[in-house]
Amino acid sequence: MLNENSNLADKVAFIFKTFEIDKLEMMQMFAGQDSDLKNKVINTYDDLIHYCYQVAGTVGCMIFPILSKNNNLSSIRNKVIDIGIAMQLTNILRDIHEDAIRNRVFIPDQLLVLFKVNKEELKGRKTKRNLKKLIAFLSKKALFFYESELEVIQTVDSFSAKFSLKLAIAT
């Protein structure tokens, strides 16, 4: 039984015993965090989507069994991952400037070349035309991934869990 003196390992073990959470999802999440720590360059759009899956899609897959008593993640797993990807793309777009100043660029090199955007432009205060086009492109991709929102929310049975999920997706 957990109490206020339980350590983090005990708390994590309790969650994995209580809910059906795939340990492979956690391993993928750790891999995404490791790529962050190593400041791994994202070369292609596919690399970006994989990174978004690792750092956010996996979190959705681990949280879903906690939010839903239906616990039927297998039937909706791809849609849960889509929401995680959408949310991470949104975070990346929101933080382009701040991340670039910290020498973190999550925009794939492939897209920077395609849209003729220099990494230094990401640090600037003015958003040039090509960067605006790149941001619009990635925004459309995020909106596509958000299309799974309603279906995911409908599978959550409790009102408070639905409300929490809607709030998390909206922010």
mmCIF file of N, CA and C in Angstrom, residues 21-22 24-26 28-29 32 48-65 73 76-89 91 145 152:
data_model
loop_
_atom_site.group_PDB
_atom_site.id
_atom_site.type_symbol
_atom_site.label_atom_id
_atom_site.label_comp_id
_atom_site.label_asym_id
_atom_site.label_seq_id
_atom_site.Cartn_x
_atom_site.Cartn_y
_atom_site.Cartn_z
ATOM 1 N N ILE A 21 -0.544 -0.667 -18.322
ATOM 2 C CA ILE A 21 0.307 0.267 -19.043
ATOM 3 C C ILE A 21 1.450 -0.525 -19.668
ATOM 4 N N ASP A 22 1.639 -0.304 -20.958
ATOM 5 C CA ASP A 22 2.665 -1.015 -21.705
ATOM 6 C C ASP A 22 4.042 -0.438 -21.356
ATOM 7 N N LEU A 24 6.733 -0.898 -22.851
ATOM 8 C CA LEU A 24 7.434 -0.476 -24.063
ATOM 9 C C LEU A 24 7.164 1.004 -24.369
ATOM 10 N N GLU A 25 5.971 1.471 -24.030
ATOM 11 C CA GLU A 25 5.657 2.898 -24.218
ATOM 12 C C GLU A 25 6.594 3.742 -23.345
ATOM 13 N N MET A 26 6.810 3.295 -22.109
ATOM 14 C CA MET A 26 7.696 4.043 -21.228
ATOM 15 C C MET A 26 9.130 4.029 -21.770
ATOM 16 N N GLN A 28 9.992 3.880 -24.896
ATOM 17 C CA GLN A 28 10.014 4.824 -26.015
ATOM 18 C C GLN A 28 10.052 6.265 -25.506
ATOM 19 N N MET A 29 9.307 6.544 -24.435
ATOM 20 C CA MET A 29 9.327 7.889 -23.848
ATOM 21 C C MET A 29 10.740 8.228 -23.376
ATOM 22 N N GLY A 32 12.932 9.154 -26.266
ATOM 23 C CA GLY A 32 12.692 10.533 -26.699
ATOM 24 C C GLY A 32 13.362 11.532 -25.783
ATOM 25 N N LEU A 48 10.713 13.846 -37.129
ATOM 26 C CA LEU A 48 9.954 14.740 -36.252
ATOM 27 C C LEU A 48 8.725 14.035 -35.696
ATOM 28 N N ILE A 49 7.988 13.354 -36.547
ATOM 29 C CA ILE A 49 6.779 12.655 -36.099
ATOM 30 C C ILE A 49 7.150 11.546 -35.117
ATOM 31 N N HIS A 50 8.232 10.845 -35.379
ATOM 32 C CA HIS A 50 8.692 9.798 -34.452
ATOM 33 C C HIS A 50 9.082 10.406 -33.102
ATOM 34 N N TYR A 51 9.783 11.524 -33.133
ATOM 35 C CA TYR A 51 10.146 12.215 -31.898
ATOM 36 C C TYR A 51 8.875 12.619 -31.131
ATOM 37 N N CYS A 52 7.903 13.185 -31.835
ATOM 38 C CA CYS A 52 6.646 13.593 -31.189
ATOM 39 C C CYS A 52 5.933 12.390 -30.568
ATOM 40 N N TYR A 53 5.957 11.255 -31.271
ATOM 41 C CA TYR A 53 5.397 10.025 -30.701
ATOM 42 C C TYR A 53 6.129 9.669 -29.405
ATOM 43 N N GLN A 54 7.464 9.714 -29.463
ATOM 44 C CA GLN A 54 8.239 9.285 -28.301
ATOM 45 C C GLN A 54 7.991 10.161 -27.075
ATOM 46 N N VAL A 55 7.936 11.475 -27.260
ATOM 47 C CA VAL A 55 7.833 12.348 -26.088
ATOM 48 C C VAL A 55 6.403 12.692 -25.693
ATOM 49 N N ALA A 56 5.437 12.461 -26.579
ATOM 50 C CA ALA A 56 4.059 12.826 -26.244
ATOM 51 C C ALA A 56 3.043 11.728 -26.546
ATOM 52 N N GLY A 57 3.171 11.058 -27.669
ATOM 53 C CA GLY A 57 2.245 9.970 -27.988
ATOM 54 C C GLY A 57 2.305 8.862 -26.954
ATOM 55 N N THR A 58 3.520 8.575 -26.489
ATOM 56 C CA THR A 58 3.691 7.533 -25.470
ATOM 57 C C THR A 58 3.008 7.925 -24.161
ATOM 58 N N VAL A 59 3.091 9.198 -23.838
ATOM 59 C CA VAL A 59 2.452 9.681 -22.600
ATOM 60 C C VAL A 59 0.941 9.468 -22.690
ATOM 61 N N GLY A 60 0.368 9.785 -23.843
ATOM 62 C CA GLY A 60 -1.062 9.545 -24.037
ATOM 63 C C GLY A 60 -1.417 8.080 -23.861
ATOM 64 N N CYS A 61 -0.580 7.202 -24.416
ATOM 65 C CA CYS A 61 -0.836 5.754 -24.289
ATOM 66 C C CYS A 61 -0.725 5.275 -22.849
ATOM 67 N N MET A 62 0.126 5.918 -22.074
ATOM 68 C CA MET A 62 0.264 5.517 -20.674
ATOM 69 C C MET A 62 -0.840 6.116 -19.797
ATOM 70 N N ILE A 63 -1.331 7.282 -20.171
ATOM 71 C CA ILE A 63 -2.377 7.944 -19.381
ATOM 72 C C ILE A 63 -3.757 7.379 -19.699
ATOM 73 N N PHE A 64 -3.970 6.961 -20.946
ATOM 74 C CA PHE A 64 -5.297 6.503 -21.360
ATOM 75 C C PHE A 64 -5.886 5.431 -20.451
ATOM 76 N N PRO A 65 -5.144 4.386 -20.077
ATOM 77 C CA PRO A 65 -5.726 3.372 -19.193
ATOM 78 C C PRO A 65 -6.121 3.924 -17.807
ATOM 79 N N LEU A 73 -7.347 0.396 -25.057
ATOM 80 C CA LEU A 73 -6.384 1.216 -25.778
ATOM 81 C C LEU A 73 -6.079 0.654 -27.156
ATOM 82 N N ILE A 76 -7.959 2.124 -30.041
ATOM 83 C CA ILE A 76 -7.871 3.565 -30.278
ATOM 84 C C ILE A 76 -6.440 4.086 -30.151
ATOM 85 N N ARG A 77 -5.501 3.191 -29.995
ATOM 86 C CA ARG A 77 -4.093 3.567 -29.746
ATOM 87 C C ARG A 77 -3.565 4.573 -30.762
ATOM 88 N N ASN A 78 -3.779 4.342 -32.042
ATOM 89 C CA ASN A 78 -3.253 5.258 -33.064
ATOM 90 C C ASN A 78 -3.840 6.653 -32.933
ATOM 91 N N LYS A 79 -5.094 6.738 -32.542
ATOM 92 C CA LYS A 79 -5.726 8.049 -32.376
ATOM 93 C C LYS A 79 -5.185 8.758 -31.135
ATOM 94 N N VAL A 80 -4.917 8.006 -30.076
ATOM 95 C CA VAL A 80 -4.305 8.581 -28.866
ATOM 96 C C VAL A 80 -2.914 9.118 -29.222
ATOM 97 N N ILE A 81 -2.173 8.352 -29.994
ATOM 98 C CA ILE A 81 -0.846 8.787 -30.429
ATOM 99 C C ILE A 81 -0.954 10.044 -31.289
ATOM 100 N N ASP A 82 -1.963 10.079 -32.180
ATOM 101 C CA ASP A 82 -2.165 11.272 -33.010
ATOM 102 C C ASP A 82 -2.337 12.524 -32.157
ATOM 103 N N ILE A 83 -3.113 12.421 -31.085
ATOM 104 C CA ILE A 83 -3.328 13.577 -30.207
ATOM 105 C C ILE A 83 -2.013 13.998 -29.557
ATOM 106 N N GLY A 84 -1.231 13.026 -29.109
ATOM 107 C CA GLY A 84 0.077 13.348 -28.533
ATOM 108 C C GLY A 84 0.974 14.050 -29.539
ATOM 109 N N ILE A 85 0.983 13.552 -30.763
ATOM 110 C CA ILE A 85 1.791 14.170 -31.821
ATOM 111 C C ILE A 85 1.310 15.600 -32.071
ATOM 112 N N ALA A 86 0.007 15.791 -32.156
ATOM 113 C CA ALA A 86 -0.552 17.129 -32.383
ATOM 114 C C ALA A 86 -0.139 18.089 -31.273
ATOM 115 N N MET A 87 -0.228 17.616 -30.044
ATOM 116 C CA MET A 87 0.112 18.475 -28.907
ATOM 117 C C MET A 87 1.602 18.827 -28.912
ATOM 118 N N GLN A 88 2.450 17.864 -29.262
ATOM 119 C CA GLN A 88 3.886 18.141 -29.284
ATOM 120 C C GLN A 88 4.243 19.076 -30.441
ATOM 121 N N LEU A 89 3.625 18.882 -31.595
ATOM 122 C CA LEU A 89 3.856 19.815 -32.704
ATOM 123 C C LEU A 89 3.453 21.230 -32.305
ATOM 124 N N ASN A 91 3.454 22.471 -29.272
ATOM 125 C CA ASN A 91 4.491 22.970 -28.361
ATOM 126 C C ASN A 91 5.730 23.432 -29.132
ATOM 127 N N PHE A 145 -3.566 15.957 -37.121
ATOM 128 C CA PHE A 145 -3.449 15.011 -36.009
ATOM 129 C C PHE A 145 -4.500 15.274 -34.926
ATOM 130 N N VAL A 152 -11.216 10.136 -29.349
ATOM 131 C CA VAL A 152 -10.482 9.771 -28.131
ATOM 132 C C VAL A 152 -11.276 10.191 -26.897
#
